[in-house]
PDB file of C-alpha atoms in Angstrom:
ATOM      1  CA  UNK A   1    -102.170 141.155  15.626  1.00 94.00           C
ATOM      2  CA  UNK A   2     -98.625 140.070  14.851  1.00 97.00           C
ATOM      3  CA  UNK A   3     -95.600 140.578  17.130  1.00 97.00           C
ATOM      4  CA  UNK A   4     -92.057 139.783  15.985  1.00 98.00           C
ATOM      5  CA  UNK A   5     -88.848 139.544  18.032  1.00 97.00           C
ATOM      6  CA  UNK A   6     -85.212 138.826  17.219  1.00 97.00           C
ATOM      7  CA  UNK A   7     -83.537 136.544  19.781  1.00 97.00           C
ATOM      8  CA  UNK A   8     -79.772 136.934  20.105  1.00 96.00           C
ATOM      9  CA  UNK A   9     -77.574 133.977  21.021  1.00 96.00           C
ATOM     10  CA  UNK A  10     -75.937 134.213  24.441  1.00 93.00           C
ATOM     11  CA  UNK A  11     -77.616 137.472  25.458  1.00 91.00           C
ATOM     12  CA  UNK A  12     -79.280 136.456  28.710  1.00 89.00           C
ATOM     13  CA  UNK A  13     -80.018 140.050  29.695  1.00 87.00           C
ATOM     14  CA  UNK A  14     -82.500 140.176  26.812  1.00 89.00           C
ATOM     15  CA  UNK A  15     -84.129 136.776  27.441  1.00 93.00           C
ATOM     16  CA  UNK A  16     -87.640 137.526  28.612  1.00 95.00           C
ATOM     17  CA  UNK A  17     -88.165 140.715  26.606  1.00 94.00           C
ATOM     18  CA  UNK A  18     -90.487 139.023  24.123  1.00 95.00           C
ATOM     19  CA  UNK A  19     -92.483 137.144  26.776  1.00 96.00           C
ATOM     20  CA  UNK A  20     -92.762 140.329  28.842  1.00 97.00           C
ATOM     21  CA  UNK A  21     -94.156 142.337  25.932  1.00 97.00           C
ATOM     22  CA  UNK A  22     -96.570 139.566  24.976  1.00 97.00           C
ATOM     23  CA  UNK A  23     -97.718 139.343  28.606  1.00 97.00           C
ATOM     24  CA  UNK A  24     -98.467 143.092  28.646  1.00 96.00           C
ATOM     25  CA  UNK A  25    -100.409 142.792  25.394  1.00 97.00           C
ATOM     26  CA  UNK A  26    -102.499 139.831  26.632  1.00 97.00           C
ATOM     27  CA  UNK A  27    -103.258 141.684  29.894  1.00 96.00           C
ATOM     28  CA  UNK A  28    -104.483 144.662  27.853  1.00 96.00           C
ATOM     29  CA  UNK A  29    -106.734 142.271  25.947  1.00 96.00           C
ATOM     30  CA  UNK A  30    -108.081 141.033  29.323  1.00 96.00           C
ATOM     31  CA  UNK A  31    -107.214 137.415  28.667  1.00 97.00           C
ATOM     32  CA  UNK A  32    -107.721 135.064  31.663  1.00 96.00           C
ATOM     33  CA  UNK A  33    -104.563 135.381  33.893  1.00 95.00           C
ATOM     34  CA  UNK A  34    -104.244 131.566  34.096  1.00 95.00           C
ATOM     35  CA  UNK A  35    -104.112 131.365  30.286  1.00 96.00           C
ATOM     36  CA  UNK A  36    -101.608 134.236  30.208  1.00 97.00           C
ATOM     37  CA  UNK A  37     -99.351 132.504  32.704  1.00 96.00           C
ATOM     38  CA  UNK A  38     -99.265 129.247  30.706  1.00 97.00           C
ATOM     39  CA  UNK A  39     -98.435 130.919  27.405  1.00 97.00           C
ATOM     40  CA  UNK A  40     -95.821 133.347  28.762  1.00 97.00           C
ATOM     41  CA  UNK A  41     -94.044 130.570  30.650  1.00 97.00           C
ATOM     42  CA  UNK A  42     -93.907 128.596  27.369  1.00 98.00           C
ATOM     43  CA  UNK A  43     -92.652 131.627  25.428  1.00 98.00           C
ATOM     44  CA  UNK A  44     -90.059 132.461  28.080  1.00 97.00           C
ATOM     45  CA  UNK A  45     -88.752 128.875  28.124  1.00 97.00           C
ATOM     46  CA  UNK A  46     -88.493 129.012  24.321  1.00 97.00           C
ATOM     47  CA  UNK A  47     -86.635 132.339  24.446  1.00 97.00           C
ATOM     48  CA  UNK A  48     -84.151 130.962  26.984  1.00 96.00           C
ATOM     49  CA  UNK A  49     -83.630 127.884  24.785  1.00 96.00           C
ATOM     50  CA  UNK A  50     -82.744 130.012  21.743  1.00 97.00           C
ATOM     51  CA  UNK A  51     -80.402 132.225  23.803  1.00 96.00           C
ATOM     52  CA  UNK A  52     -78.752 129.250  25.514  1.00 95.00           C
ATOM     53  CA  UNK A  53     -78.484 126.671  22.737  1.00 95.00           C
ATOM     54  CA  UNK A  54     -78.712 128.256  19.285  1.00 96.00           C
ATOM     55  CA  UNK A  55     -76.839 130.694  17.096  1.00 97.00           C
ATOM     56  CA  UNK A  56     -79.861 132.994  17.302  1.00 97.00           C
ATOM     57  CA  UNK A  57     -83.370 133.110  15.967  1.00 97.00           C
ATOM     58  CA  UNK A  58     -86.701 134.789  15.673  1.00 98.00           C
ATOM     59  CA  UNK A  59     -90.088 134.601  17.384  1.00 98.00           C
ATOM     60  CA  UNK A  60     -93.400 135.460  15.785  1.00 98.00           C
ATOM     61  CA  UNK A  61     -96.575 135.605  17.868  1.00 98.00           C
ATOM     62  CA  UNK A  62     -99.976 136.026  16.262  1.00 98.00           C
ATOM     63  CA  UNK A  63    -102.964 136.833  18.432  1.00 97.00           C
ATOM     64  CA  UNK A  64    -106.464 136.276  17.092  1.00 94.00           C
ATOM     65  CA  UNK A  65    -109.835 136.441  18.821  1.00 89.00           C
ATOM     66  CA  UNK A  66    -109.609 132.861  20.061  1.00 96.00           C
ATOM     67  CA  UNK A  67    -105.980 132.358  20.980  1.00 97.00           C
ATOM     68  CA  UNK A  68    -102.321 132.880  20.275  1.00 98.00           C
ATOM     69  CA  UNK A  69    -100.020 131.103  17.814  1.00 98.00           C
ATOM     70  CA  UNK A  70     -96.271 131.252  18.388  1.00 98.00           C
ATOM     71  CA  UNK A  71     -93.436 130.225  16.084  1.00 98.00           C
ATOM     72  CA  UNK A  72     -89.873 130.152  17.399  1.00 98.00           C
ATOM     73  CA  UNK A  73     -87.296 129.482  14.720  1.00 98.00           C
ATOM     74  CA  UNK A  74     -83.515 129.348  15.156  1.00 97.00           C
ATOM     75  CA  UNK A  75     -80.719 129.066  12.635  1.00 97.00           C
ATOM     76  CA  UNK A  76     -79.018 126.035  14.188  1.00 93.00           C
ATOM     77  CA  UNK A  77     -77.243 123.977  15.252  1.00 97.00           C
ATOM     78  CA  UNK A  78     -80.360 121.741  15.428  1.00 96.00           C
ATOM     79  CA  UNK A  79     -81.280 118.905  17.787  1.00 96.00           C
ATOM     80  CA  UNK A  80     -79.868 115.450  16.987  1.00 94.00           C
ATOM     81  CA  UNK A  81     -82.412 113.456  19.021  1.00 94.00           C
ATOM     82  CA  UNK A  82     -85.762 115.176  19.614  1.00 95.00           C
ATOM     83  CA  UNK A  83     -87.144 112.252  21.645  1.00 95.00           C
ATOM     84  CA  UNK A  84     -84.269 112.638  24.123  1.00 95.00           C
ATOM     85  CA  UNK A  85     -84.599 116.442  24.157  1.00 95.00           C
ATOM     86  CA  UNK A  86     -88.264 116.083  25.125  1.00 96.00           C
ATOM     87  CA  UNK A  87     -87.409 113.916  28.159  1.00 95.00           C
ATOM     88  CA  UNK A  88     -87.525 115.660  31.536  1.00 94.00           C
ATOM     89  CA  UNK A  89     -83.985 116.023  32.868  1.00 93.00           C
ATOM     90  CA  UNK A  90     -82.115 115.564  29.579  1.00 94.00           C
ATOM     91  CA  UNK A  91     -79.927 118.583  28.927  1.00 94.00           C
ATOM     92  CA  UNK A  92     -76.913 119.643  26.875  1.00 93.00           C
ATOM     93  CA  UNK A  93     -76.672 123.029  28.606  1.00 93.00           C
ATOM     94  CA  UNK A  94     -73.291 124.571  29.417  1.00 92.00           C
ATOM     95  CA  UNK A  95     -72.124 125.406  32.939  1.00 91.00           C
ATOM     96  CA  UNK A  96     -72.756 129.102  32.204  1.00 88.00           C
ATOM     97  CA  UNK A  97     -76.399 128.356  31.384  1.00 92.00           C
ATOM     98  CA  UNK A  98     -76.768 126.278  34.560  1.00 93.00           C
ATOM     99  CA  UNK A  99     -75.306 129.143  36.601  1.00 89.00           C
ATOM    100  CA  UNK A 100     -78.145 131.289  35.257  1.00 89.00           C
ATOM    101  CA  UNK A 101     -80.631 128.938  36.929  1.00 92.00           C
ATOM    102  CA  UNK A 102     -81.530 127.000  33.779  1.00 94.00           C
ATOM    103  CA  UNK A 103     -80.327 123.923  31.904  1.00 91.00           C
ATOM    104  CA  UNK A 104     -82.117 121.347  34.033  1.00 91.00           C
ATOM    105  CA  UNK A 105     -83.684 119.619  31.045  1.00 91.00           C
ATOM    106  CA  UNK A 106     -87.141 120.926  31.882  1.00 92.00           C
ATOM    107  CA  UNK A 107     -87.625 123.498  29.122  1.00 95.00           C
ATOM    108  CA  UNK A 108     -89.134 121.607  26.191  1.00 97.00           C
ATOM    109  CA  UNK A 109     -91.347 119.333  28.344  1.00 96.00           C
ATOM    110  CA  UNK A 110     -92.563 122.421  30.194  1.00 97.00           C
ATOM    111  CA  UNK A 111     -93.401 124.205  26.929  1.00 98.00           C
ATOM    112  CA  UNK A 112     -95.451 121.176  25.870  1.00 97.00           C
ATOM    113  CA  UNK A 113     -97.201 121.054  29.272  1.00 97.00           C
ATOM    114  CA  UNK A 114     -98.161 124.724  29.098  1.00 98.00           C
ATOM    115  CA  UNK A 115     -99.541 124.769  25.549  1.00 98.00           C
ATOM    116  CA  UNK A 116    -102.683 123.386  23.882  1.00 98.00           C
ATOM    117  CA  UNK A 117    -100.944 122.476  20.620  1.00 98.00           C
ATOM    118  CA  UNK A 118     -97.216 121.837  20.302  1.00 98.00           C
ATOM    119  CA  UNK A 119     -94.909 120.845  17.478  1.00 98.00           C
ATOM    120  CA  UNK A 120     -91.137 120.645  17.155  1.00 98.00           C
ATOM    121  CA  UNK A 121     -89.090 120.082  14.015  1.00 97.00           C
ATOM    122  CA  UNK A 122     -85.326 120.067  13.885  1.00 97.00           C
ATOM    123  CA  UNK A 123     -82.525 119.239  11.501  1.00 97.00           C
ATOM    124  CA  UNK A 124     -78.860 119.205  12.467  1.00 97.00           C
ATOM    125  CA  UNK A 125     -76.987 121.916  10.589  1.00 96.00           C
ATOM    126  CA  UNK A 126     -80.224 123.718   9.666  1.00 97.00           C
ATOM    127  CA  UNK A 127     -82.068 124.652  12.862  1.00 97.00           C
ATOM    128  CA  UNK A 128     -85.072 124.071  15.078  1.00 98.00           C
ATOM    129  CA  UNK A 129     -88.638 125.339  14.718  1.00 98.00           C
ATOM    130  CA  UNK A 130     -91.146 125.222  17.554  1.00 98.00           C
ATOM    131  CA  UNK A 131     -94.773 126.030  16.913  1.00 98.00           C
ATOM    132  CA  UNK A 132     -97.363 126.154  19.629  1.00 98.00           C
ATOM    133  CA  UNK A 133    -100.833 127.499  20.331  1.00 98.00           C
ATOM    134  CA  UNK A 134    -102.940 128.341  23.338  1.00 98.00           C
ATOM    135  CA  UNK A 135    -106.666 128.962  23.160  1.00 97.00           C
ATOM    136  CA  UNK A 136    -108.232 131.771  25.195  1.00 96.00           C
TER     137      UNK A 136
ATOM    138  CA  UNK B   1     -98.786 135.286  55.864  1.00 95.00           C
ATOM    139  CA  UNK B   2     -98.558 139.048  55.659  1.00 94.00           C
ATOM    140  CA  UNK B   3     -95.547 140.637  53.955  1.00 95.00           C
ATOM    141  CA  UNK B   4     -94.649 142.613  57.086  1.00 95.00           C
ATOM    142  CA  UNK B   5     -94.425 139.364  59.056  1.00 96.00           C
ATOM    143  CA  UNK B   6     -92.093 137.829  56.422  1.00 97.00           C
ATOM    144  CA  UNK B   7     -89.868 140.924  56.622  1.00 97.00           C
ATOM    145  CA  UNK B   8     -89.774 140.802  60.448  1.00 97.00           C
ATOM    146  CA  UNK B   9     -89.096 137.071  60.693  1.00 98.00           C
ATOM    147  CA  UNK B  10     -86.216 137.091  58.188  1.00 98.00           C
ATOM    148  CA  UNK B  11     -84.789 140.502  59.179  1.00 98.00           C
ATOM    149  CA  UNK B  12     -85.193 141.440  55.532  1.00 98.00           C
ATOM    150  CA  UNK B  13     -84.589 144.714  53.786  1.00 97.00           C
ATOM    151  CA  UNK B  14     -86.997 145.870  51.086  1.00 97.00           C
ATOM    152  CA  UNK B  15     -85.058 146.863  47.947  1.00 98.00           C
ATOM    153  CA  UNK B  16     -87.955 147.112  45.487  1.00 97.00           C
ATOM    154  CA  UNK B  17     -91.740 147.139  45.532  1.00 95.00           C
ATOM    155  CA  UNK B  18     -94.543 148.711  47.463  1.00 87.00           C
ATOM    156  CA  UNK B  19     -94.944 147.185  50.914  1.00 80.00           C
ATOM    157  CA  UNK B  20     -98.057 149.279  51.517  1.00 78.00           C
ATOM    158  CA  UNK B  21     -99.969 146.944  49.189  1.00 80.00           C
ATOM    159  CA  UNK B  22    -101.637 144.266  51.251  1.00 81.00           C
ATOM    160  CA  UNK B  23     -99.655 141.209  50.127  1.00 86.00           C
ATOM    161  CA  UNK B  24    -100.920 138.070  51.796  1.00 89.00           C
ATOM    162  CA  UNK B  25     -98.782 135.116  50.771  1.00 95.00           C
ATOM    163  CA  UNK B  26    -100.448 131.699  50.849  1.00 95.00           C
ATOM    164  CA  UNK B  27     -97.431 129.494  50.084  1.00 97.00           C
ATOM    165  CA  UNK B  28     -93.662 129.560  49.550  1.00 98.00           C
ATOM    166  CA  UNK B  29     -91.087 127.775  47.378  1.00 98.00           C
ATOM    167  CA  UNK B  30     -87.308 127.683  47.814  1.00 98.00           C
ATOM    168  CA  UNK B  31     -85.100 127.135  44.769  1.00 97.00           C
ATOM    169  CA  UNK B  32     -82.001 128.375  42.973  1.00 96.00           C
ATOM    170  CA  UNK B  33     -83.181 126.610  39.832  1.00 96.00           C
ATOM    171  CA  UNK B  34     -85.487 128.772  37.737  1.00 96.00           C
ATOM    172  CA  UNK B  35     -86.323 125.770  35.526  1.00 94.00           C
ATOM    173  CA  UNK B  36     -88.139 124.259  38.526  1.00 95.00           C
ATOM    174  CA  UNK B  37     -89.850 127.528  39.460  1.00 97.00           C
ATOM    175  CA  UNK B  38     -91.293 127.704  35.948  1.00 97.00           C
ATOM    176  CA  UNK B  39     -92.932 124.283  36.355  1.00 95.00           C
ATOM    177  CA  UNK B  40     -95.115 125.425  39.304  1.00 96.00           C
ATOM    178  CA  UNK B  41     -98.853 125.732  38.785  1.00 93.00           C
ATOM    179  CA  UNK B  42     -99.310 127.843  41.935  1.00 92.00           C
ATOM    180  CA  UNK B  43     -99.347 131.626  41.603  1.00 82.00           C
ATOM    181  CA  UNK B  44     -98.920 134.502  44.074  1.00 83.00           C
ATOM    182  CA  UNK B  45     -96.324 132.744  46.187  1.00 95.00           C
ATOM    183  CA  UNK B  46     -93.154 133.773  47.980  1.00 98.00           C
ATOM    184  CA  UNK B  47     -89.967 132.609  46.226  1.00 98.00           C
ATOM    185  CA  UNK B  48     -86.880 132.176  48.402  1.00 98.00           C
ATOM    186  CA  UNK B  49     -83.647 131.950  46.413  1.00 98.00           C
ATOM    187  CA  UNK B  50     -79.920 132.590  46.390  1.00 97.00           C
ATOM    188  CA  UNK B  51     -79.846 133.317  42.664  1.00 97.00           C
ATOM    189  CA  UNK B  52     -79.237 137.029  42.117  1.00 97.00           C
ATOM    190  CA  UNK B  53     -79.540 137.808  38.423  1.00 96.00           C
ATOM    191  CA  UNK B  54     -82.002 139.396  36.003  1.00 95.00           C
ATOM    192  CA  UNK B  55     -83.388 136.001  35.006  1.00 96.00           C
ATOM    193  CA  UNK B  56     -84.711 135.613  38.560  1.00 97.00           C
ATOM    194  CA  UNK B  57     -86.839 138.735  38.048  1.00 98.00           C
ATOM    195  CA  UNK B  58     -87.993 137.605  34.599  1.00 97.00           C
ATOM    196  CA  UNK B  59     -88.906 134.184  35.983  1.00 97.00           C
ATOM    197  CA  UNK B  60     -90.922 135.809  38.775  1.00 97.00           C
ATOM    198  CA  UNK B  61     -92.692 137.965  36.190  1.00 97.00           C
ATOM    199  CA  UNK B  62     -93.704 135.009  34.001  1.00 97.00           C
ATOM    200  CA  UNK B  63     -94.639 132.756  36.931  1.00 96.00           C
ATOM    201  CA  UNK B  64     -96.864 135.424  38.582  1.00 95.00           C
ATOM    202  CA  UNK B  65     -94.726 135.497  41.732  1.00 96.00           C
ATOM    203  CA  UNK B  66     -95.479 138.520  43.950  1.00 93.00           C
ATOM    204  CA  UNK B  67     -92.584 138.496  46.383  1.00 97.00           C
ATOM    205  CA  UNK B  68     -88.963 137.290  46.133  1.00 98.00           C
ATOM    206  CA  UNK B  69     -86.672 136.877  49.133  1.00 98.00           C
ATOM    207  CA  UNK B  70     -82.959 136.911  48.254  1.00 98.00           C
ATOM    208  CA  UNK B  71     -81.209 134.772  50.848  1.00 98.00           C
ATOM    209  CA  UNK B  72     -77.562 134.231  51.930  1.00 98.00           C
ATOM    210  CA  UNK B  73     -76.945 137.975  51.976  1.00 97.00           C
ATOM    211  CA  UNK B  74     -77.034 138.117  48.160  1.00 98.00           C
ATOM    212  CA  UNK B  75     -77.505 141.629  46.842  1.00 98.00           C
ATOM    213  CA  UNK B  76     -79.783 142.641  43.990  1.00 98.00           C
ATOM    214  CA  UNK B  77     -78.056 144.486  41.144  1.00 97.00           C
ATOM    215  CA  UNK B  78     -79.353 147.919  40.039  1.00 98.00           C
ATOM    216  CA  UNK B  79     -80.663 146.249  36.858  1.00 97.00           C
ATOM    217  CA  UNK B  80     -82.641 143.716  38.934  1.00 97.00           C
ATOM    218  CA  UNK B  81     -84.087 146.457  41.143  1.00 98.00           C
ATOM    219  CA  UNK B  82     -85.105 148.545  38.141  1.00 97.00           C
ATOM    220  CA  UNK B  83     -86.830 145.603  36.464  1.00 97.00           C
ATOM    221  CA  UNK B  84     -88.539 144.558  39.728  1.00 97.00           C
ATOM    222  CA  UNK B  85     -89.953 148.080  40.118  1.00 97.00           C
ATOM    223  CA  UNK B  86     -91.122 148.094  36.503  1.00 95.00           C
ATOM    224  CA  UNK B  87     -93.142 144.878  36.931  1.00 94.00           C
ATOM    225  CA  UNK B  88     -94.347 145.621  40.493  1.00 94.00           C
ATOM    226  CA  UNK B  89     -92.408 142.825  42.194  1.00 96.00           C
ATOM    227  CA  UNK B  90     -91.500 143.075  45.878  1.00 97.00           C
ATOM    228  CA  UNK B  91     -87.804 142.224  46.242  1.00 98.00           C
ATOM    229  CA  UNK B  92     -86.356 141.517  49.689  1.00 98.00           C
ATOM    230  CA  UNK B  93     -82.829 140.761  50.910  1.00 98.00           C
ATOM    231  CA  UNK B  94     -82.092 138.704  54.013  1.00 98.00           C
ATOM    232  CA  UNK B  95     -78.755 137.867  55.629  1.00 98.00           C
ATOM    233  CA  UNK B  96     -80.187 134.437  56.552  1.00 98.00           C
ATOM    234  CA  UNK B  97     -79.586 131.252  54.530  1.00 98.00           C
ATOM    235  CA  UNK B  98     -82.337 129.623  52.495  1.00 98.00           C
ATOM    236  CA  UNK B  99     -82.582 126.894  55.140  1.00 98.00           C
ATOM    237  CA  UNK B 100     -82.928 129.345  58.036  1.00 98.00           C
ATOM    238  CA  UNK B 101     -85.377 131.607  56.177  1.00 98.00           C
ATOM    239  CA  UNK B 102     -87.522 128.685  55.053  1.00 98.00           C
ATOM    240  CA  UNK B 103     -87.468 127.131  58.512  1.00 98.00           C
ATOM    241  CA  UNK B 104     -88.569 130.331  60.234  1.00 98.00           C
ATOM    242  CA  UNK B 105     -91.382 131.000  57.762  1.00 98.00           C
ATOM    243  CA  UNK B 106     -92.567 127.382  57.834  1.00 98.00           C
ATOM    244  CA  UNK B 107     -92.540 127.298  61.651  1.00 98.00           C
ATOM    245  CA  UNK B 108     -94.637 130.465  61.724  1.00 98.00           C
ATOM    246  CA  UNK B 109     -97.319 129.100  59.432  1.00 98.00           C
ATOM    247  CA  UNK B 110     -96.341 129.720  55.780  1.00 98.00           C
ATOM    248  CA  UNK B 111     -96.929 126.382  54.004  1.00 97.00           C
ATOM    249  CA  UNK B 112     -94.869 124.995  51.100  1.00 98.00           C
ATOM    250  CA  UNK B 113     -96.142 124.728  47.517  1.00 97.00           C
ATOM    251  CA  UNK B 114     -95.508 120.952  47.867  1.00 97.00           C
TER     252      UNK B 114
END
């Protein structure tokens, strides 16, 4: 099963739509609630990242019998220093993002913590691609 | 702690959710920072916050939080109330500050997440 979502830059009212729909789908499939929580927290953090930091992007989630694969791809601006971005507390978020209750530099580390497999690739001027997987 | 006790202690008003469901909260967490809420491994807790926006409701949904107490007399927007009802979240409003609400609940036996 494949689910695809557009993620619009700056539209915080829509952040969480993808994770909410994926959560409903995983509940229908009677996946363990603890597994659901980990993956939807990761997906939600990734959605907020695209809304807050990028010019927009796309999320594709593929559910198979054993788990879920997620790819989150944005169209830039890209991350200059991934090692720094992965550190807890490092953030380039704007004041507006912080006023939303985010931008504490916890997003990427928290995605990694909540997933079984995690990969990030980024190029300045091109964009960032996150891929992660959780097993059921 | 039972939901009715939380409502009584904080003089809260219920703006969304079914209070007839037997919610029994084991722990509570106070934060305006959703980034920190999303790092918790504990589910089915009470979240006390002064952040009144839709992202609060989304965060509660993803983090499996059952009850949210909006402190400092913050008011939920119609959009927040609608979303809370859709996901089955109990949303409360209290005129008390986060400090006062947390203190009262703690004193009466609701432990912290950490």
